[in-house]
PDB file of C-alpha atoms and ligand atoms in Angstrom:
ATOM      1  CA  UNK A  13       0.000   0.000   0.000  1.00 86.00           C
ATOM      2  CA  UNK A  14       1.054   3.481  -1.110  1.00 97.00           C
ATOM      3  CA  UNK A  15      -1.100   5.972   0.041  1.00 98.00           C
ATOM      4  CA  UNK A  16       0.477   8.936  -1.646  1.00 98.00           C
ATOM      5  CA  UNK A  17       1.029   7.549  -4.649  1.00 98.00           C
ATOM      6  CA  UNK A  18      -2.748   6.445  -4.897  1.00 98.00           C
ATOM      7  CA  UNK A  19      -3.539  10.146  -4.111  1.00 98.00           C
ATOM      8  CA  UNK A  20      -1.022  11.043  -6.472  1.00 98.00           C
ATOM      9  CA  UNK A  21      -3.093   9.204  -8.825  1.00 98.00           C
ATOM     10  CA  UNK A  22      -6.561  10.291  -8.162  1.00 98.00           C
ATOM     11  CA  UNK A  23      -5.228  13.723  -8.681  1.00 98.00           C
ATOM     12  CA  UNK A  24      -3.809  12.469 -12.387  1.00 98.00           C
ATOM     13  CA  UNK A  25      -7.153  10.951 -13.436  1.00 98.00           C
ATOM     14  CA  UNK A  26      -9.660  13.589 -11.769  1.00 97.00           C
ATOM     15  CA  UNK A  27     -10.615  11.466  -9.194  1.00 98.00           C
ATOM     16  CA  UNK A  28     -12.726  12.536  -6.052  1.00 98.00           C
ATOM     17  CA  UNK A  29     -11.537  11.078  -2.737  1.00 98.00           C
ATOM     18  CA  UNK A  30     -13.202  11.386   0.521  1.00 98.00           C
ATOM     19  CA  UNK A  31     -11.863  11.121   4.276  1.00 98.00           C
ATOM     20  CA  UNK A  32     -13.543  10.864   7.282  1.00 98.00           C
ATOM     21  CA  UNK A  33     -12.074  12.403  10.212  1.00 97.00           C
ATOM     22  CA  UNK A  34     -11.999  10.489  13.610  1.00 97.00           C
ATOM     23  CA  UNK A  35     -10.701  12.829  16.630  1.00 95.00           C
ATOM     24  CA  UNK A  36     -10.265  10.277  19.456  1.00 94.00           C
ATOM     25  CA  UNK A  37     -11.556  13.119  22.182  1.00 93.00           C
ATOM     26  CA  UNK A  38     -14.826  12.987  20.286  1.00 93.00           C
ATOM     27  CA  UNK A  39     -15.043   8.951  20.241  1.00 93.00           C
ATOM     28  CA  UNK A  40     -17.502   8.288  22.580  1.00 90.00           C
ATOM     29  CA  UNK A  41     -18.828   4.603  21.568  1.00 91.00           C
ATOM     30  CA  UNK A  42     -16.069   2.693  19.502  1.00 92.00           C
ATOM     31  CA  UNK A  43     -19.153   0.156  18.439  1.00 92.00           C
ATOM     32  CA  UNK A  44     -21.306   2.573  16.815  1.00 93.00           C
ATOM     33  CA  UNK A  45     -18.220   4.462  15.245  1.00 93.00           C
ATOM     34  CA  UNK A  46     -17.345   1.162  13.417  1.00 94.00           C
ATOM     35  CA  UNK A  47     -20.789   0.504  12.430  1.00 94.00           C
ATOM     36  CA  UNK A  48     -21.109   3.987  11.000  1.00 93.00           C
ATOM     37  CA  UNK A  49     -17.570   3.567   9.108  1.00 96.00           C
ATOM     38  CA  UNK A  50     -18.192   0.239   7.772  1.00 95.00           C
ATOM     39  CA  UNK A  51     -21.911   0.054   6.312  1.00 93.00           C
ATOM     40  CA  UNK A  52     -20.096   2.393   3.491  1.00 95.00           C
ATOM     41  CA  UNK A  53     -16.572   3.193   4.100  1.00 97.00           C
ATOM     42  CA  UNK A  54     -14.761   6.255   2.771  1.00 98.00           C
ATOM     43  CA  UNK A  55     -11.658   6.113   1.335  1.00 98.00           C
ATOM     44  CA  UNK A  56      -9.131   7.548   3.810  1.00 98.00           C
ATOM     45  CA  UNK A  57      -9.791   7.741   7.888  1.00 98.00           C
ATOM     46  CA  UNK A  58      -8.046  10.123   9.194  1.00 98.00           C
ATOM     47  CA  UNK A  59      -7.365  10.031  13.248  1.00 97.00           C
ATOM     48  CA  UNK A  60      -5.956  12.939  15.775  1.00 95.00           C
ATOM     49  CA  UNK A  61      -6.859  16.130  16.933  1.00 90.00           C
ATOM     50  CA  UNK A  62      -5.186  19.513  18.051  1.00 85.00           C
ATOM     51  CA  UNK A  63      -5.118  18.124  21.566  1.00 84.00           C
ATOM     52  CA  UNK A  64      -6.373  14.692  22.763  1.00 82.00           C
ATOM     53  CA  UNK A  65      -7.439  14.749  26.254  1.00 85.00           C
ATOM     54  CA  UNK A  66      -8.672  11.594  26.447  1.00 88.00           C
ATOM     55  CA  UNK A  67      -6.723   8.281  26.865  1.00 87.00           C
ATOM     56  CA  UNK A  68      -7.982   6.237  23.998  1.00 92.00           C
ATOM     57  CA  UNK A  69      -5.951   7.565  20.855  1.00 93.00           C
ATOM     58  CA  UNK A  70      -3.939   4.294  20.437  1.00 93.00           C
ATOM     59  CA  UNK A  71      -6.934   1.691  20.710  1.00 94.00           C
ATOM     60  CA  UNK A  72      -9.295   4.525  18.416  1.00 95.00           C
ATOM     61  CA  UNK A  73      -6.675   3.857  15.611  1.00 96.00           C
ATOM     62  CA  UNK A  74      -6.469   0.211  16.341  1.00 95.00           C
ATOM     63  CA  UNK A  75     -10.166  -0.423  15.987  1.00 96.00           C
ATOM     64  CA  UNK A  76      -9.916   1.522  12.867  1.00 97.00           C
ATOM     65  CA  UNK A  77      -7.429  -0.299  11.306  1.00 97.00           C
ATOM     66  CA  UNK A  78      -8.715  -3.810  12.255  1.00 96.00           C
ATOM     67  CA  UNK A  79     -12.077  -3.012  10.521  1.00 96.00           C
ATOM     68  CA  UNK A  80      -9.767  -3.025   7.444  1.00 96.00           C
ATOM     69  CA  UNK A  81     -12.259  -1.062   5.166  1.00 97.00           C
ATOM     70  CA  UNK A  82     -10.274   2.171   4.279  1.00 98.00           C
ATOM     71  CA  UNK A  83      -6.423   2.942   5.138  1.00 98.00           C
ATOM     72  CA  UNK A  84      -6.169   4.845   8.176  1.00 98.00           C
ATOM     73  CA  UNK A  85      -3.829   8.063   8.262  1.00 98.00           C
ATOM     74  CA  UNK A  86      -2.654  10.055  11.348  1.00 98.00           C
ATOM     75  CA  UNK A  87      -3.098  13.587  11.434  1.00 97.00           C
ATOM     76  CA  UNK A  88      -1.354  14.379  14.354  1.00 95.00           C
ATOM     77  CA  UNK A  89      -1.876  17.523  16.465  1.00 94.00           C
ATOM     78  CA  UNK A  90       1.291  16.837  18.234  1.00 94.00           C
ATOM     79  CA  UNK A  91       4.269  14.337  18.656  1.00 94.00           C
ATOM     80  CA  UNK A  92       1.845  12.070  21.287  1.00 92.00           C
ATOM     81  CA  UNK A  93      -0.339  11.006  18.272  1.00 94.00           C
ATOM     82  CA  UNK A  94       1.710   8.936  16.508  1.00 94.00           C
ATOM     83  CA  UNK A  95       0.163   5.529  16.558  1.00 92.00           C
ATOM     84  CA  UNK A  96       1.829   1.730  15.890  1.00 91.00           C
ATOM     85  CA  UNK A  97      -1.026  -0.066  14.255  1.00 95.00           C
ATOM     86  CA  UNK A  98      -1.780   3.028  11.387  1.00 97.00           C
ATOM     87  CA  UNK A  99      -0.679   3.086   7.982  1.00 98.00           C
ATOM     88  CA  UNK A 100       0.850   6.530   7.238  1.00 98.00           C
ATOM     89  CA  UNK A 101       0.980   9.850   8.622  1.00 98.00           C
ATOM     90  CA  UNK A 102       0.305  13.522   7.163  1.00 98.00           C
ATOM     91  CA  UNK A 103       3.562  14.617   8.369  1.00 98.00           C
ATOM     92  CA  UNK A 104       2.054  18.566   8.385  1.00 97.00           C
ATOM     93  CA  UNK A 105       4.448  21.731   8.411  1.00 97.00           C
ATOM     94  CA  UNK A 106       1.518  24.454   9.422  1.00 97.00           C
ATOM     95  CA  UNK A 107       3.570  26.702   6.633  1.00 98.00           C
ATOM     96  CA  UNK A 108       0.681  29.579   6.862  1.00 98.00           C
ATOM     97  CA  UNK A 109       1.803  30.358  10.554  1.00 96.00           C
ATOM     98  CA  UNK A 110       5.046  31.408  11.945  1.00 95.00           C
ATOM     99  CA  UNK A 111       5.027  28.906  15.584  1.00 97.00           C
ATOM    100  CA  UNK A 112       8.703  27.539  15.554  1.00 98.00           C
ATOM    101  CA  UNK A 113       7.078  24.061  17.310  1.00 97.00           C
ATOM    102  CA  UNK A 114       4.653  23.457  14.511  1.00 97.00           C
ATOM    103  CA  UNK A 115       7.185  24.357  11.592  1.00 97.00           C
ATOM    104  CA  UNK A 116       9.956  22.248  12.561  1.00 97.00           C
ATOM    105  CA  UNK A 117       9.527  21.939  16.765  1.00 97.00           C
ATOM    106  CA  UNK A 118       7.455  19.078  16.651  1.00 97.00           C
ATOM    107  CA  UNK A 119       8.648  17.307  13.935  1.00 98.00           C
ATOM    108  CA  UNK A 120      12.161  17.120  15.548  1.00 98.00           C
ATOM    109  CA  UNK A 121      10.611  15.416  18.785  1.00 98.00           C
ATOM    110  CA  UNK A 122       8.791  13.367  16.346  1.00 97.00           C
ATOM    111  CA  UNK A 123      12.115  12.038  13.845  1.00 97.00           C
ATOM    112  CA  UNK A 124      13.539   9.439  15.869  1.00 97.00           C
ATOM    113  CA  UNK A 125      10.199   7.602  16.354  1.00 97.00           C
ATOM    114  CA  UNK A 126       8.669   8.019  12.822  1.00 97.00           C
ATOM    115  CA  UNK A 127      12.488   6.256  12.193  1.00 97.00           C
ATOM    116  CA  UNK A 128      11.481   3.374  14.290  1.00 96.00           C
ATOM    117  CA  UNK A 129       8.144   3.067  12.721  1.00 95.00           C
ATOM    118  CA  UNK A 130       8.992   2.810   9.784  1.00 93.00           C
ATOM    119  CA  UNK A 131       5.563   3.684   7.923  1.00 96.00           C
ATOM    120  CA  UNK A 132       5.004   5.723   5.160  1.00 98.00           C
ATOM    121  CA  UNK A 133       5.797   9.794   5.878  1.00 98.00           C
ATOM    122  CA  UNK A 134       3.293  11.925   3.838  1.00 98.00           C
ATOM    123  CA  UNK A 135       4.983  15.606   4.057  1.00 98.00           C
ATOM    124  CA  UNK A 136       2.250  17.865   3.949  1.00 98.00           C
ATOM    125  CA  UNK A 137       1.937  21.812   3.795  1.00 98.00           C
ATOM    126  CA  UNK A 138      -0.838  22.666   6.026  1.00 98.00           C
ATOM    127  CA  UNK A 139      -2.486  26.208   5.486  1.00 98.00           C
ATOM    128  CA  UNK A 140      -5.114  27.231   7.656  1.00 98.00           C
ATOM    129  CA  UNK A 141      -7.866  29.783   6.386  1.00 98.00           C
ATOM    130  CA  UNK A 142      -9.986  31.765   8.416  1.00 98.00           C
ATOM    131  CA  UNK A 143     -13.369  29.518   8.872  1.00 98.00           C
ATOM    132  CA  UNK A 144     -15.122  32.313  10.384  1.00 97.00           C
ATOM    133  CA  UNK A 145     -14.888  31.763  13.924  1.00 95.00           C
ATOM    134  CA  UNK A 146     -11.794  30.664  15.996  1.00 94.00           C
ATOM    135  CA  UNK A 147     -11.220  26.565  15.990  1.00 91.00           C
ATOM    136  CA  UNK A 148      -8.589  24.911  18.046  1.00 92.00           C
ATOM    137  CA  UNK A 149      -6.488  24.154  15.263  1.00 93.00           C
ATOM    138  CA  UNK A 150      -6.036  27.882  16.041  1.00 94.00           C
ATOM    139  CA  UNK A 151      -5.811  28.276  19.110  1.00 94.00           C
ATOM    140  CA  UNK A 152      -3.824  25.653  20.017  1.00 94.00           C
ATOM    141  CA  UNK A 153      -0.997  26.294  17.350  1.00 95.00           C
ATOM    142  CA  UNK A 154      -1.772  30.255  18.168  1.00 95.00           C
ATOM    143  CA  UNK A 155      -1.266  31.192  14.620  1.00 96.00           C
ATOM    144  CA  UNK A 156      -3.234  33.399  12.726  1.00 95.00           C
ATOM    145  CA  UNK A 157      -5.475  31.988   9.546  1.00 98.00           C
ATOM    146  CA  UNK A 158      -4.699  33.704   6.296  1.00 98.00           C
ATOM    147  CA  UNK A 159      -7.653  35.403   4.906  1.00 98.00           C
ATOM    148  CA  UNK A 160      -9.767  33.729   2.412  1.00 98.00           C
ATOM    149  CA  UNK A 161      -9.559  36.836   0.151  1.00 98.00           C
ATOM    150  CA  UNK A 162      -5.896  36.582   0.423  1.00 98.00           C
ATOM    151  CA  UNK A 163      -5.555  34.509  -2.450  1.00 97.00           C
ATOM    152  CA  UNK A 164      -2.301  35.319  -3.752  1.00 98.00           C
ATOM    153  CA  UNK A 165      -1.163  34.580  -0.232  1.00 98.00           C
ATOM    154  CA  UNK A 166      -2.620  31.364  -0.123  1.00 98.00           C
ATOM    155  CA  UNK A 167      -1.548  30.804  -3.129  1.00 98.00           C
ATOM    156  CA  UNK A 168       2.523  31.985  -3.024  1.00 98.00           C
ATOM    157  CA  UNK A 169       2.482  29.479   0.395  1.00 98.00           C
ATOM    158  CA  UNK A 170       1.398  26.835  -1.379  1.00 98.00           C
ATOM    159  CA  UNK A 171       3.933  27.102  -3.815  1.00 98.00           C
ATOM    160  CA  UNK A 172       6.801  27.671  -1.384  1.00 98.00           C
ATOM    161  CA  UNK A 173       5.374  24.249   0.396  1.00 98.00           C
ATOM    162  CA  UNK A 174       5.369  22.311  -2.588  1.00 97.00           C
ATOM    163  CA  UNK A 175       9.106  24.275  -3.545  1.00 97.00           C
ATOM    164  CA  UNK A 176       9.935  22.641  -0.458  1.00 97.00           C
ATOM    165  CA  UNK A 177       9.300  19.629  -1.049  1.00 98.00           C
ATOM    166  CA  UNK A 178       5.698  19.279   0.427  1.00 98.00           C
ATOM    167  CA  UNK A 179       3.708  16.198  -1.743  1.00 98.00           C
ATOM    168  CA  UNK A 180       0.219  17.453  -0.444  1.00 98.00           C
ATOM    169  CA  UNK A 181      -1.281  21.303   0.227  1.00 98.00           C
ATOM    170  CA  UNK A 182      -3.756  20.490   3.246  1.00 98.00           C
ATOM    171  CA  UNK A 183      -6.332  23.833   2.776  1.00 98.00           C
ATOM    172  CA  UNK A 184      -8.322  23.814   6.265  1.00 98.00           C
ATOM    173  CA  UNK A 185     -10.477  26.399   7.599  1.00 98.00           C
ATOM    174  CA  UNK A 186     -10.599  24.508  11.050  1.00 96.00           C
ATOM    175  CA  UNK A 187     -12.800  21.872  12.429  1.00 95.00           C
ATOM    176  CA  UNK A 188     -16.723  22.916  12.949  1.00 95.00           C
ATOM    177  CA  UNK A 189     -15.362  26.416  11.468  1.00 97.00           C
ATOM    178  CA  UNK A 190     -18.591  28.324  10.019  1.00 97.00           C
ATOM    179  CA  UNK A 191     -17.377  28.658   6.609  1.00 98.00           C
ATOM    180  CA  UNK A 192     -15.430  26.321   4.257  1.00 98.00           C
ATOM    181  CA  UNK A 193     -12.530  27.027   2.061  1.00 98.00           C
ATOM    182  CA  UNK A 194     -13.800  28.876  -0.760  1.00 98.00           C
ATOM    183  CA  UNK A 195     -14.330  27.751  -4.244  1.00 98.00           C
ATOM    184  CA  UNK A 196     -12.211  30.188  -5.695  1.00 98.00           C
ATOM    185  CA  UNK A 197      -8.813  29.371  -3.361  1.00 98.00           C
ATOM    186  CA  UNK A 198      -9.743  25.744  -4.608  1.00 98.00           C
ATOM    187  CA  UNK A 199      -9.787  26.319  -8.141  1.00 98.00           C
ATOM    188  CA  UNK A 200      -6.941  28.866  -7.991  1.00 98.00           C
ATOM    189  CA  UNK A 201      -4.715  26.308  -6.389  1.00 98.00           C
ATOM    190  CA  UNK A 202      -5.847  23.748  -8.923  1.00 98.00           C
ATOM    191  CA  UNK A 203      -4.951  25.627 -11.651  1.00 97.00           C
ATOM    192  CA  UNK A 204      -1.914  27.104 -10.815  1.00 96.00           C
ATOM    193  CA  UNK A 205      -0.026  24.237  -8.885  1.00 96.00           C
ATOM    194  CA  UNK A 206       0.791  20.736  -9.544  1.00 95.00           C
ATOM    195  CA  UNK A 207      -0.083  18.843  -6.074  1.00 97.00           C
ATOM    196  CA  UNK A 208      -3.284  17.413  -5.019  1.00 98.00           C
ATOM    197  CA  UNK A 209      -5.130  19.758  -2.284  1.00 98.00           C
ATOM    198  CA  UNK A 210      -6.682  18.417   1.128  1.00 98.00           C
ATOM    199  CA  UNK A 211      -9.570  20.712   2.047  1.00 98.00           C
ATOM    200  CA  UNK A 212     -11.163  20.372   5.380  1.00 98.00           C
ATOM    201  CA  UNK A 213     -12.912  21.969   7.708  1.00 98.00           C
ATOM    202  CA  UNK A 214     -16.676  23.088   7.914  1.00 97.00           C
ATOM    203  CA  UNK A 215     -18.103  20.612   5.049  1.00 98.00           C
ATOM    204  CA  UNK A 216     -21.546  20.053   6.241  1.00 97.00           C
ATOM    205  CA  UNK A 217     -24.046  18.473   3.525  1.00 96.00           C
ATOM    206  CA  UNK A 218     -22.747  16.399   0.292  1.00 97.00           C
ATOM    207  CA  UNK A 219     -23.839  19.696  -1.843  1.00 97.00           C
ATOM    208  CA  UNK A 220     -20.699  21.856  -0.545  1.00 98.00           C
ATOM    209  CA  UNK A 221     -19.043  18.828  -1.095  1.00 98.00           C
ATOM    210  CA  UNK A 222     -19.644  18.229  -4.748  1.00 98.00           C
ATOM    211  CA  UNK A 223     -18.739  22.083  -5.370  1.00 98.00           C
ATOM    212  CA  UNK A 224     -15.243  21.930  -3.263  1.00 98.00           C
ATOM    213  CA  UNK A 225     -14.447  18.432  -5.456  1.00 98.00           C
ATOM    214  CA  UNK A 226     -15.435  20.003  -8.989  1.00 98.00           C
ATOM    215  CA  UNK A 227     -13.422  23.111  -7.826  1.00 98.00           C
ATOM    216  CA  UNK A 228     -10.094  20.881  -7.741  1.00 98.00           C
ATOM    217  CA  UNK A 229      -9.967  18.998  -4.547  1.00 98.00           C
ATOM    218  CA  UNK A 230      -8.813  15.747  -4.798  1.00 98.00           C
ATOM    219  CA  UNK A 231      -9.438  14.644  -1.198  1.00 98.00           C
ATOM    220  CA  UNK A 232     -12.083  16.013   0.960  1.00 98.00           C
ATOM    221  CA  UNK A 233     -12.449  15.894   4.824  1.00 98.00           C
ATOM    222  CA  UNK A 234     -15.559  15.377   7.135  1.00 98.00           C
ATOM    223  CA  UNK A 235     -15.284  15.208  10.815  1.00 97.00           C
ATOM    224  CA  UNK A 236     -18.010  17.210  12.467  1.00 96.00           C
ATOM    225  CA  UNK A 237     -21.035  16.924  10.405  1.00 97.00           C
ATOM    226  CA  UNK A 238     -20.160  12.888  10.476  1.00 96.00           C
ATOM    227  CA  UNK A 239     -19.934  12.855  14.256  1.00 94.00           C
ATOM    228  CA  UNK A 240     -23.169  14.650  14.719  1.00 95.00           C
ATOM    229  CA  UNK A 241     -24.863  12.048  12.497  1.00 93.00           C
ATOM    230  CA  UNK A 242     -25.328  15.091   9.806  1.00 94.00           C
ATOM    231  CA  UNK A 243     -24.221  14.051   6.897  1.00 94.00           C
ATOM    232  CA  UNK A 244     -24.137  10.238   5.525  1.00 93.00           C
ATOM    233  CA  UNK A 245     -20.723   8.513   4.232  1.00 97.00           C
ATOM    234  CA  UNK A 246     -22.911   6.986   1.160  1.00 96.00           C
ATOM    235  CA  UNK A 247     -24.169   9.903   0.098  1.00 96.00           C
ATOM    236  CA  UNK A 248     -21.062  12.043  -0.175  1.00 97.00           C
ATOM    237  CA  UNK A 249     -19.308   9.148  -1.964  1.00 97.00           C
ATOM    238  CA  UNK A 250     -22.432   8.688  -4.415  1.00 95.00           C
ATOM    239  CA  UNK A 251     -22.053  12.427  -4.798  1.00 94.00           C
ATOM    240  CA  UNK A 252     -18.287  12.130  -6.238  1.00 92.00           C
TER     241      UNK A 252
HETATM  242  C1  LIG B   2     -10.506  19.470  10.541  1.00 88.70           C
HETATM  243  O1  LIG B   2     -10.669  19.645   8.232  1.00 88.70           O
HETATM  244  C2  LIG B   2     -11.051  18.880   9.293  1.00 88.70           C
HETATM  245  O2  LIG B   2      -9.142  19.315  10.578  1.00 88.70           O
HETATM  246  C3  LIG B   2     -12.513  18.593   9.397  1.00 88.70           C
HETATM  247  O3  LIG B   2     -13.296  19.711   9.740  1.00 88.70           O
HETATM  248  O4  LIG B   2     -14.757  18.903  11.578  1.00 88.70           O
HETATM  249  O5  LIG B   2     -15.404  20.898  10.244  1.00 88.70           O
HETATM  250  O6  LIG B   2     -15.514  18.639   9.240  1.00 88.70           O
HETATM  251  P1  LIG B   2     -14.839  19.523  10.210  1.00 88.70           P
END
């Protein structure tokens, strides 16, 4: 399994991907969540959070990899949410904000054990874009979201991520933020850059979804709106 490259992929032939988002702090029944991942599975999980307060990241990831329906990625929030049992992680470099420990601080904790682990590294710039109201993405890596009318911004960090070396451009506005990436960042991006895009954050119904995949996204991710039962897995991928 290469997840990359299967993005990579995707991206080449115009195909729509969808991940579901799993933050452990909001797992409160692991029976249900595996019920409501495996009736119609996406086609990435995603696990972590900005913090995890809870004690139950490892066996959250565990479960989700032993239902074996969908490759499960970290998306860590910090060094502590690196798991065994996953198959890759979104190594992310939050390139649109100038914290030292989410540049490069975190990742040097995290090198000697993503050595030992030996899984596949996916290095990811992550951009956050102001969602309209302050998310712990946020708050917690006290950084300030780029504008979403700042497009040549968004667009010129990009770039320097993917200059860098960056295989993926993660766009997120921030979890349960009020509005999504816009269209127009999305098909800016798209046009002008030759990565596949991430967008996340405040996707609520399989509509906005369509629209953010037809802009350019090549993978899209739901947490929120799938936690609160608001949105269906089948629908958004019959919506592709
Ligand atoms: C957050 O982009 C993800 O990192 C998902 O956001 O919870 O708003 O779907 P939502």
């Amino acid at each position: 399994m290469n997840i990359l490259n299967d993005i990579k992929q995707a991206y080449k032939v115009n195909q729509k991907l969808l991940a579901i988002l799993v933050d452990p702090d909001d797992v409160f029944d692991t029976v249900k969540l595996c019920e409501d991942i495996s009736v119609f599975p996406p086609d990435l999980i995603l696990v972590g959070g900005s913090t995890i307060e809870k004690n139950n990241f490892h066996e959250v990831v565990s479960v989700l990899k032993n239902l074996n329906v969908a490759p499960v990625v970290l998306f860590p929030g910090d060094v502590s949410q690196i798991s065994e049992t996953a198959d890759a992680i979104l190594l992310l470099s939050l390139i649109s904000g100038n914290n030292p420990e989410y540049l490069i601080g975190q990742h040097i904790k995290a090198a000697p054990i993503l050595k030992k682990w030996g899984k596949e590294i996916i290095p990811t710039s992550y951009i956050l874009i102001d969602g309209g109201r302050e998310t712990s993405v946020q708050r917690v890596s006290q950084t300030v979201p780029i504008a979403q009318n700042d497009i040549e911004i968004i667009m010129n960090t990009a770039l320097a991520g993917s200059q860098m070396g960056h295989q993926l451009v993660y766009l997120e506005a921030g979890s349960g933020a009020k509005n999504h990436v816009e269209v127009a960042i999305i098909s800016n991006l798209y046009k002008e850059l030759n990565i596949p895009l991430i967008v996340g954050g405040g996707i609520r119904n399989t509509q906005t979804a369509k629209m953010l995949w037809d802009a350019g996204a090549t993978v899209l991710v739901v947490g929120t709106a799938f936690e609160n039962d608001a949105i269906s897995i089948k629908e958004l991928m019959e919506s592709k």
